[in-house]
Short mmCIF file of C-alpha atoms and ligand atoms in Angstrom, two decimals:
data_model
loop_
_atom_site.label_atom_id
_atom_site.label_comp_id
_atom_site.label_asym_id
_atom_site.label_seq_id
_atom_site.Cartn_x
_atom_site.Cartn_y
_atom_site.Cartn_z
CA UNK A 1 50.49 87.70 65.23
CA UNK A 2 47.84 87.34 62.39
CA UNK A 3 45.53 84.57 62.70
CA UNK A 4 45.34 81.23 60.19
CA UNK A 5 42.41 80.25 58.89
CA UNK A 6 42.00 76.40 56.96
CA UNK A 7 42.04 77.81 52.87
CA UNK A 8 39.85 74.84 52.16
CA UNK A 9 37.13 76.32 53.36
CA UNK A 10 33.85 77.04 50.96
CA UNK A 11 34.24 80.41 50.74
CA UNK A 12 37.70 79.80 49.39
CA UNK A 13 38.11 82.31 46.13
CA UNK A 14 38.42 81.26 43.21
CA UNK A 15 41.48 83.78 42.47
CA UNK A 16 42.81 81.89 45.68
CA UNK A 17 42.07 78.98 44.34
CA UNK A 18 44.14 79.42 40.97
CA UNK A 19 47.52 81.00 42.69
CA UNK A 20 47.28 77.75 45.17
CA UNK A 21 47.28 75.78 41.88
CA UNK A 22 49.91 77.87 40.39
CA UNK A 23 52.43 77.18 43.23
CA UNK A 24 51.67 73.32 43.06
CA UNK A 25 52.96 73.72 39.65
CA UNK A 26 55.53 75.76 39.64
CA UNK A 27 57.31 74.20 43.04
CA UNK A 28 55.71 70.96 42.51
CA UNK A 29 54.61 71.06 46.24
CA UNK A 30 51.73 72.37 48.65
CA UNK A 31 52.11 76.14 50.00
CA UNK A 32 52.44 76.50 53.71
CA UNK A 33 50.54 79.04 54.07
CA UNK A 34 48.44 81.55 51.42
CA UNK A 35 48.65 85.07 52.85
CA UNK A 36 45.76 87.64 51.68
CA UNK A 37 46.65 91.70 51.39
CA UNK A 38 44.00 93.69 49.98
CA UNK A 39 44.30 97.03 48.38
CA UNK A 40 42.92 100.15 49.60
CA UNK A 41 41.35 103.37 48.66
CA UNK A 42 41.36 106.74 50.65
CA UNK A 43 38.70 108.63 51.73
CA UNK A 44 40.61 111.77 52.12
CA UNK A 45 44.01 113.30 53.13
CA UNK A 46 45.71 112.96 49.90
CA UNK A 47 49.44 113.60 50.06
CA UNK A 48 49.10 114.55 53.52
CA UNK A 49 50.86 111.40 55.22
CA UNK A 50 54.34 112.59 54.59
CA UNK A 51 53.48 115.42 55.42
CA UNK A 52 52.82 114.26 59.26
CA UNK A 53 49.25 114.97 58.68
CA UNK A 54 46.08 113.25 58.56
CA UNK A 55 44.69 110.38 56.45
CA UNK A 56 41.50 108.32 56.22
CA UNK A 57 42.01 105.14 54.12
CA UNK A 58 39.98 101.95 54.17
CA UNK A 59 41.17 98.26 53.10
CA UNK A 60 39.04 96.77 50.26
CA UNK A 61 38.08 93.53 48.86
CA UNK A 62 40.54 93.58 45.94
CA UNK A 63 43.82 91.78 47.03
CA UNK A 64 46.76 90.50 46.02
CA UNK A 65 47.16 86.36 47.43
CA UNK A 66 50.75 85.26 48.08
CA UNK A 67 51.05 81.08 48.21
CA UNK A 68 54.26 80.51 49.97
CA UNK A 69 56.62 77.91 51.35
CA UNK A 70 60.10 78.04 52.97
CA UNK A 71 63.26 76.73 51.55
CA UNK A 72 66.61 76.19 53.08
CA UNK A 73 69.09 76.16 50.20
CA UNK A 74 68.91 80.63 50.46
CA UNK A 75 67.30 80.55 47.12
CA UNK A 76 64.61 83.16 46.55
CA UNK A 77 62.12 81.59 43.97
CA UNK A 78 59.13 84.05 42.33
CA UNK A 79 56.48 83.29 40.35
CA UNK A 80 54.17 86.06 39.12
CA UNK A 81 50.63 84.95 38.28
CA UNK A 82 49.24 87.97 35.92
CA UNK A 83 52.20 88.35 34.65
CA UNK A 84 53.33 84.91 33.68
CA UNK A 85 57.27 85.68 34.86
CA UNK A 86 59.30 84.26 37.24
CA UNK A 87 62.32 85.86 39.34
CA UNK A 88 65.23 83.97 41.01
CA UNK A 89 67.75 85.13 43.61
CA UNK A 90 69.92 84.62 46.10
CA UNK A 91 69.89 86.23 50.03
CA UNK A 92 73.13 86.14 50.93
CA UNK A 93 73.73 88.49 47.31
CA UNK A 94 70.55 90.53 46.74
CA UNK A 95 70.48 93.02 44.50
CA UNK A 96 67.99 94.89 42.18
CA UNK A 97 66.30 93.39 39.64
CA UNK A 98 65.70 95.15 36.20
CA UNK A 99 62.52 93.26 36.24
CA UNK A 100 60.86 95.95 38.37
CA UNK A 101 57.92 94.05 39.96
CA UNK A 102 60.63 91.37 42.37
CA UNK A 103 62.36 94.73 43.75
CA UNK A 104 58.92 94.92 46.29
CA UNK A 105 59.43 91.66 47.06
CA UNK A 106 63.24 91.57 47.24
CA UNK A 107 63.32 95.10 49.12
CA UNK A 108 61.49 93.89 52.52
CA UNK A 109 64.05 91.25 52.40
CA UNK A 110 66.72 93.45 52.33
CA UNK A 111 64.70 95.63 55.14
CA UNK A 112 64.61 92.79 57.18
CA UNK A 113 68.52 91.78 56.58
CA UNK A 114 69.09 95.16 57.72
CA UNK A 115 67.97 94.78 61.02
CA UNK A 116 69.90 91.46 61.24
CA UNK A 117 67.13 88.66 60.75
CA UNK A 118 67.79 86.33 58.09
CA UNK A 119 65.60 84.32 55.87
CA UNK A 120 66.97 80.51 54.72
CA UNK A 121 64.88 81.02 51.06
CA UNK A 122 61.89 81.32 50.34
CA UNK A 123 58.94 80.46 47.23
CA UNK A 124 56.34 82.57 46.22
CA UNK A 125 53.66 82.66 43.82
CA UNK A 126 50.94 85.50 43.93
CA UNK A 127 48.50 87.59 41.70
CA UNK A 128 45.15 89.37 42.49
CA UNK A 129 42.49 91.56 41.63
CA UNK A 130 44.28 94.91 42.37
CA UNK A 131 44.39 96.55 39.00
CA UNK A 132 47.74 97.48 39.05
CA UNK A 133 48.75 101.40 38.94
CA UNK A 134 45.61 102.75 39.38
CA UNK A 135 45.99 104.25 42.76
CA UNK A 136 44.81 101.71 44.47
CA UNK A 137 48.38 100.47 46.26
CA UNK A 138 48.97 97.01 44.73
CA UNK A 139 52.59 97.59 45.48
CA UNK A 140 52.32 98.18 49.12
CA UNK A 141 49.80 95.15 49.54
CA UNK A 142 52.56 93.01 47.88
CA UNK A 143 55.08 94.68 50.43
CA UNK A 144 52.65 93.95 53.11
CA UNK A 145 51.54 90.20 51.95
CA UNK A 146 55.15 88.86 51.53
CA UNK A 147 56.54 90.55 54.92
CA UNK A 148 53.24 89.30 56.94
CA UNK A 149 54.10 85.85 55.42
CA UNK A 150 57.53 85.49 56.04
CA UNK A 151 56.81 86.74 59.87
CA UNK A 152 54.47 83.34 59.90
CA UNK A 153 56.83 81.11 58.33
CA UNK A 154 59.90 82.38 59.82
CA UNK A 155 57.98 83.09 63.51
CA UNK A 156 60.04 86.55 63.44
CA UNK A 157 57.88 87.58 65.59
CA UNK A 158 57.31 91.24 63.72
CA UNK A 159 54.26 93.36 65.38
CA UNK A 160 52.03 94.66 62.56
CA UNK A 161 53.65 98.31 63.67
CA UNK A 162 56.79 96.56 62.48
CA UNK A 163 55.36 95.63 59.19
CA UNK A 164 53.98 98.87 57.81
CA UNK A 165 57.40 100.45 59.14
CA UNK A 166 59.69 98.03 57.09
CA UNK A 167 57.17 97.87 53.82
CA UNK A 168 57.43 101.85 53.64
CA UNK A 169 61.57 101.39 53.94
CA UNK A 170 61.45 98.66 51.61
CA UNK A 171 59.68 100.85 48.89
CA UNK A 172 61.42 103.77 49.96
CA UNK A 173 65.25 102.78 50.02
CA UNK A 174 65.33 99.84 47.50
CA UNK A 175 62.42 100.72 44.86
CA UNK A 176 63.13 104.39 45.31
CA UNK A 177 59.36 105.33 45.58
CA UNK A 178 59.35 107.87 48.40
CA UNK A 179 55.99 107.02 49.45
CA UNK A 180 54.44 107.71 53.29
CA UNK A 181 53.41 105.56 55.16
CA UNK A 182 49.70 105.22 54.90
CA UNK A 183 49.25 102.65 52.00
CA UNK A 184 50.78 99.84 54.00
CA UNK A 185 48.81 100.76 57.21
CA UNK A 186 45.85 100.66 55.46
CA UNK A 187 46.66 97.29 53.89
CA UNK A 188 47.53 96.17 57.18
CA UNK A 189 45.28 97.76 59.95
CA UNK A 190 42.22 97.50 57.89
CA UNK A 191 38.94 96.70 58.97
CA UNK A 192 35.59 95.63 57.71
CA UNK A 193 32.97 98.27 57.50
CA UNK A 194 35.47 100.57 58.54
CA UNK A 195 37.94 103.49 57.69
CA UNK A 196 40.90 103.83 59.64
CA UNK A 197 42.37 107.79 60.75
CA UNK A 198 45.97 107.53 60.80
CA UNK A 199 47.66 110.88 61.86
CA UNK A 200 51.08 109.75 60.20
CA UNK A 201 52.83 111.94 62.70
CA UNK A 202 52.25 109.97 65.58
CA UNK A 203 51.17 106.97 64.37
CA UNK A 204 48.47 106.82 66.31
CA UNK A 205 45.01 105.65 64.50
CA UNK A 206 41.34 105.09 64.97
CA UNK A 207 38.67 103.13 63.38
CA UNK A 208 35.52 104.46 62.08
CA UNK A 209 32.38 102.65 61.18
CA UNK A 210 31.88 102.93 57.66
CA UNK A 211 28.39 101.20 57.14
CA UNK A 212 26.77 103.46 54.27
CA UNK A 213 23.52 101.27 53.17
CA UNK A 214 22.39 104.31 51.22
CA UNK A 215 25.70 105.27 49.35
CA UNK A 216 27.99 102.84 47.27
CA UNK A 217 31.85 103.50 46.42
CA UNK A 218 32.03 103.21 42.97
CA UNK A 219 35.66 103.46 41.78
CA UNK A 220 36.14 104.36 37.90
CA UNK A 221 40.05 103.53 36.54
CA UNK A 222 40.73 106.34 33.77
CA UNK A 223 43.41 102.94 32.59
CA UNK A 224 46.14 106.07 32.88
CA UNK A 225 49.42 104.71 34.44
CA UNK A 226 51.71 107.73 34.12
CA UNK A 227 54.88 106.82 33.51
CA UNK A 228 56.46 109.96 35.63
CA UNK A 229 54.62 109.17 38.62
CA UNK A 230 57.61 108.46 41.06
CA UNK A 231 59.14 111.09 40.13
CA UNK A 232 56.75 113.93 40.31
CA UNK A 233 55.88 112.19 43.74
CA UNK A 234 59.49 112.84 45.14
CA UNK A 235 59.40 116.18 43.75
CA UNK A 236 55.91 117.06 45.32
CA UNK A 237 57.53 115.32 48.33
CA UNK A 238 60.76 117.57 47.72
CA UNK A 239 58.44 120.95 47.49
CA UNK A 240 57.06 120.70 50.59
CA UNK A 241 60.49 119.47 52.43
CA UNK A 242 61.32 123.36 51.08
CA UNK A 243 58.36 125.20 52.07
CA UNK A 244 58.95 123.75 55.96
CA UNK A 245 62.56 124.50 55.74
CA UNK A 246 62.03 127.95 54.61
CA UNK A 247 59.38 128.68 57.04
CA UNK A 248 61.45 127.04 59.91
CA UNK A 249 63.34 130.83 59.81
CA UNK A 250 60.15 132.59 60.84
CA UNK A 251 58.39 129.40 62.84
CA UNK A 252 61.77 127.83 64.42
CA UNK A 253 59.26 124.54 65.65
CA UNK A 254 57.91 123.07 63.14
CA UNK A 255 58.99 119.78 61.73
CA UNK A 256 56.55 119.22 58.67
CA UNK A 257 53.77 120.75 57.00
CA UNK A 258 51.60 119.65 60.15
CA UNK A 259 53.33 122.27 62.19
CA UNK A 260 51.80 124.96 60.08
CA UNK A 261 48.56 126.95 60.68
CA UNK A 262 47.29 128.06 57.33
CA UNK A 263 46.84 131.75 58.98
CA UNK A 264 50.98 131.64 59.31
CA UNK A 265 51.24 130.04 56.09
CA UNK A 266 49.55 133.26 54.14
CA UNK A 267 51.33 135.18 56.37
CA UNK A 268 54.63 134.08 55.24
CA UNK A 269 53.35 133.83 51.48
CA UNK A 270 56.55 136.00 50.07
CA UNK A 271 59.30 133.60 51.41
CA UNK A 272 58.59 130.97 49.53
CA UNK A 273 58.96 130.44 46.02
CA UNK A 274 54.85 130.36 44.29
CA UNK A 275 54.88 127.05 43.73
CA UNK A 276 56.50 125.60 46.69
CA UNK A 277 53.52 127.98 48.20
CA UNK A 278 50.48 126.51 45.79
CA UNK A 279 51.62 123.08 47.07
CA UNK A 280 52.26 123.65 50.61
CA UNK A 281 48.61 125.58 51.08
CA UNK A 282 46.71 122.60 49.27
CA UNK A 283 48.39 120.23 52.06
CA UNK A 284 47.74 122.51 55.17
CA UNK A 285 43.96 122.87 53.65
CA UNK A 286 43.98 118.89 53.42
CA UNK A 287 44.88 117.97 56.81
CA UNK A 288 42.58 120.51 58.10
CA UNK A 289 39.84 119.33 55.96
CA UNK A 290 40.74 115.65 57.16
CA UNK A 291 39.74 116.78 60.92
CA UNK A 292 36.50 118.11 59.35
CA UNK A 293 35.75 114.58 57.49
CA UNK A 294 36.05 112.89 61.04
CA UNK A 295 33.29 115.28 62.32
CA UNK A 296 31.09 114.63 59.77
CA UNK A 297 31.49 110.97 59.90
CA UNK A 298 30.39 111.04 63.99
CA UNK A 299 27.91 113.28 62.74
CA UNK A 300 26.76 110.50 59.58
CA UNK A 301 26.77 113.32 57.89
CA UNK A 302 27.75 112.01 54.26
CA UNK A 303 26.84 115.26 52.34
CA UNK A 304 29.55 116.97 54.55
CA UNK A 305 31.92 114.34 53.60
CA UNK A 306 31.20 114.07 49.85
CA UNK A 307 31.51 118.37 50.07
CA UNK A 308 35.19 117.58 51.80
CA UNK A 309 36.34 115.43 48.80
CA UNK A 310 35.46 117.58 46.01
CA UNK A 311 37.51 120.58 47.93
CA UNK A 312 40.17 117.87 48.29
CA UNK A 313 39.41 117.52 44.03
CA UNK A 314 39.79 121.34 43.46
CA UNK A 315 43.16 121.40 45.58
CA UNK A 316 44.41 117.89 43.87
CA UNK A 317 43.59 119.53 40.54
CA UNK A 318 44.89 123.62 40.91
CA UNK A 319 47.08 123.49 43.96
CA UNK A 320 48.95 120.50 44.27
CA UNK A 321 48.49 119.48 40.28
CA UNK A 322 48.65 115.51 40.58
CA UNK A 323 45.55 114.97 37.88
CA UNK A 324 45.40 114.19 34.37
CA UNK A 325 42.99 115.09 31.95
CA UNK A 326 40.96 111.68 32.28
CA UNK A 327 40.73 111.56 35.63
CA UNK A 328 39.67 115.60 35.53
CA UNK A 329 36.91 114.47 32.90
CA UNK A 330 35.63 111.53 35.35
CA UNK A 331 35.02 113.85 38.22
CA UNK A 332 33.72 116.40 36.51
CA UNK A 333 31.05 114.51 34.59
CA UNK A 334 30.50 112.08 37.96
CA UNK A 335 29.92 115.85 40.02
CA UNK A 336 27.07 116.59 37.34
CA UNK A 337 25.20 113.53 38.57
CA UNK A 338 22.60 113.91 41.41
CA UNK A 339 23.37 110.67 42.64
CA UNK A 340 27.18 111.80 43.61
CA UNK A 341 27.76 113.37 46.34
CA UNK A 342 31.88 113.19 46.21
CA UNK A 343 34.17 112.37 43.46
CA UNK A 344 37.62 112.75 43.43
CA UNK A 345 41.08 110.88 42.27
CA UNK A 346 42.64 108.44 44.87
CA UNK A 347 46.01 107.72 45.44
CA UNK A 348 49.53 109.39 44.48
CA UNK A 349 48.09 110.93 41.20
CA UNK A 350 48.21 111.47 36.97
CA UNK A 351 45.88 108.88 36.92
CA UNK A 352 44.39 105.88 38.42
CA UNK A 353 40.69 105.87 39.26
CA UNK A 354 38.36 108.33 40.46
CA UNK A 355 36.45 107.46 44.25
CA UNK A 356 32.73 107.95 43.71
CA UNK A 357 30.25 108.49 46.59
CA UNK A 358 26.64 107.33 44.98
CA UNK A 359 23.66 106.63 46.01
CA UNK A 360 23.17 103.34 45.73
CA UNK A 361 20.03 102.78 43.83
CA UNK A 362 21.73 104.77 41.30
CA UNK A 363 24.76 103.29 41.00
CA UNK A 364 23.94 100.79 37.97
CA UNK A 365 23.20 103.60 35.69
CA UNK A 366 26.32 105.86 37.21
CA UNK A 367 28.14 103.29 35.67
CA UNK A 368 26.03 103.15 32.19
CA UNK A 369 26.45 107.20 31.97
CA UNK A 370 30.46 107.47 32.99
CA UNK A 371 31.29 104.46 30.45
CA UNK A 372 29.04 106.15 27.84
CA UNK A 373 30.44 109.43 28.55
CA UNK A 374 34.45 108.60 28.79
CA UNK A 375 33.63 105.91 25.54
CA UNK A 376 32.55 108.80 23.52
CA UNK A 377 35.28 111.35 24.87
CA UNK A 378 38.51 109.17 24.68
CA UNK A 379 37.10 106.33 22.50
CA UNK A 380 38.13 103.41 24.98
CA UNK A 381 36.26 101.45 27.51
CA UNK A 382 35.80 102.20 31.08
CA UNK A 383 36.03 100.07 34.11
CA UNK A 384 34.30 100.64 36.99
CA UNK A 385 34.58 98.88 40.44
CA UNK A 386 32.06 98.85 43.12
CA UNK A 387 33.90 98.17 46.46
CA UNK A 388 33.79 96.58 50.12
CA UNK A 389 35.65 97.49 53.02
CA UNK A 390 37.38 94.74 53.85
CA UNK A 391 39.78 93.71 56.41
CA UNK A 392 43.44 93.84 56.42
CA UNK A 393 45.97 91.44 55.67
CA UNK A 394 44.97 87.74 56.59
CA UNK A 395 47.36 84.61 56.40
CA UNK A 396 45.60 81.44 56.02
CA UNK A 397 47.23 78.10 56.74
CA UNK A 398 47.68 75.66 53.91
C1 GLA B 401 50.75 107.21 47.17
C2 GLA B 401 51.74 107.03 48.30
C3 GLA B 401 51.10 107.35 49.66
C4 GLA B 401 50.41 108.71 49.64
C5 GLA B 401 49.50 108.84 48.41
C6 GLA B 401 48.94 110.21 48.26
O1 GLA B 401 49.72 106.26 47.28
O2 GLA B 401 52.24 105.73 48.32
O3 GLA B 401 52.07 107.31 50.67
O4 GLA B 401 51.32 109.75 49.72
O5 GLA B 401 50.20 108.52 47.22
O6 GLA B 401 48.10 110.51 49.31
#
């Protein structure tokens, strides 16, 4: 069970501050509780974690804050900061919304009706600081937020196992994204200071200290949101599904890409179709380079680390072809830098923001150069983020 903290505390936000007000307004009441859920980035092990492989994600201080309050009339009342809109609905007959943004709201609902528990109603108000659709999971920290909240207000008594299970299924079955598992873990099981292994087959993870005086992660958002995003996902997602199950003929054991040595991979090269091959190489070469990352890490060996991402760049970019020409230009003019040691694109892909390792008594002018540089290439502005770990979600009691 997540712990409360008083939200009228000094170091109450600001952007706290102004969603609290916003549910006073809209509900003409207090909150009962305001439940944090912060974003995340990933170190490395991109499109790995439904493969049953490796990932290394981190929690950050961007988050979205969800100001809630129970009601018993089986209403479902939304109320959408940064976006100004408001959603209404009913439990007992939930359905989709065309409005997009209530579905990750509405969807852990119907997760949780599912597996029989039943919520009386409920009001929420949120917004954040996660830009959205820039790789940087604002979706899964809303997923996360709302089902952490409703375990506090509802005392269902939901493990946070339980929560990152039933925010994947609600993005998976009622928005249709086919994501893994690992944005909602990280949103979850974060930690200050820290990055967090997850091998997505087991489930099993492991903290690592993340304290980096020396280097800074700068993140710089290209402002691309692809629109075909969920569905190049599913058919990544759907490429690899066909590499294991044409492989299964010659390795009857394996289950997932995981399975797979690379050495039996190039051995098998002619049964599968090129593609399905380009894509399933770049993810065996990605969890493998995900054990390596952990090494280097005990080691402190940053270099090695920063070397591991721009591999993971090269494979992201040739093999498993999830980039965009933006996000290609910010890498390759961040990798020109002395002061970077890794760039690379985070998240599901065709856009979003770059992850920057840089030294941090460089990082000011990193940011003067990239804005200067992407200004003059693709005449808009650049904005760059320089980011905490941060812990995972927190609910704090009204
Ligand atoms: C998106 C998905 C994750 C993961 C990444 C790529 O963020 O939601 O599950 O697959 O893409 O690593």
């Amino acid at each position: 069970m997540h712990s409360k903290k008083n939200i009228s505390t000094d170091n109450t936000t600001m952007l706290e501050k102004s969603i609290l007000n916003h549910y006073r307004e809209q509900f003409g009441s207090d909150p009962e509780i305001i439940v944090r859920a912060p974003g995340r980035i990933n170190l490395i092990g991109e499109h790995t974690d439904y493969n049953g492989g490796l990932v290394l994600p981190a929690a950050i201080d961007k988050a979205i804050w969800l100001a809630m309050g129970k009601r018993s009339d089986n209403l479902l009342k939304f109320s959408a900061y940064d976006l100004q809109d408001e959603f209404q609905g009913h439990v007992i007959t939930l359905k989709k919304s065309e409005k997009g943004w209530p579905n990750y709201l509405l969807g852990v609902i119907s997760e949780l009706q599912k597996d029989g528990v039943e919520i009386e109603g409920v009001n929420v108000a949120f917004g954040g600081d996660i830009p959205i659709g820039a790789g940087l999971s604002s979706s899964a920290a809303l997923e996360s937020g709302m089902l952490s909240g409703l375990n506090q207000l509802f005392d269902l008594e939901l493990k946070k196992m339980d929560i990152v299970k039933l925010a994947q299924r609600g993005e998976n079955r009622f928005v249709g994204m086919n994501c893994g598992i690992m944005d909602m873990f990280a949103s979850v099981m974060g930690r200050a200071e820290s990055v967090v292994r997850i091998d997505c087959r087991s489930l099993e993870y492991e903290h690592f200290p993340f304290h980096t005086p020396d280097y800074t992660i700068v993140l710089c958002d290209s402002g691309v949101k692809h629109a075909l995003v969920d569905s190049e996902y599913n058919t990544r997602r759907r490429e690899c599904e066909e590499g294991v199950h044409l492989l299964q003929a010659v390795l009857p054991g394996i289950q997932t890409l995981r399975d797979v040595p690379l050495a039996a991979l190039l051995e098998n090269q002619a049964r599968l179709p090129p593609v399905v091959f380009q894509r399933c190489k770049y993810v065996v070469e990605e969890i493998a380079r995900v054990f390596a990352a952990c090494d280097a890490l005990k080691n402190n060996d940053l270099k090695e680390l920063g070397d591991l991402m721009n591999q993971t760049s090269e494979g992201l970019r040739h093999g498993y072809e999830v980039t965009c020409a933006e996000t290609d230009f910010l890498v390759d003019k961040a990798t020109e830098q002395a002061a970077v040691i890794g760039a690379r694109q985070v998240g599901g892909g065709f856009g979003g923001c770059t992850l920057n390792l840089v030294k941090a008594s460089e990082s000011n002018r990193f940011i003067e150069n990239m804005q200067a540089e992407y200004q003059q290439r693709f005449g808009r502005s650049l904005v760059c983020h320089v980011v905490k770990l941060a812990d995972g979600v927190e609910i704090m009691a009204a």
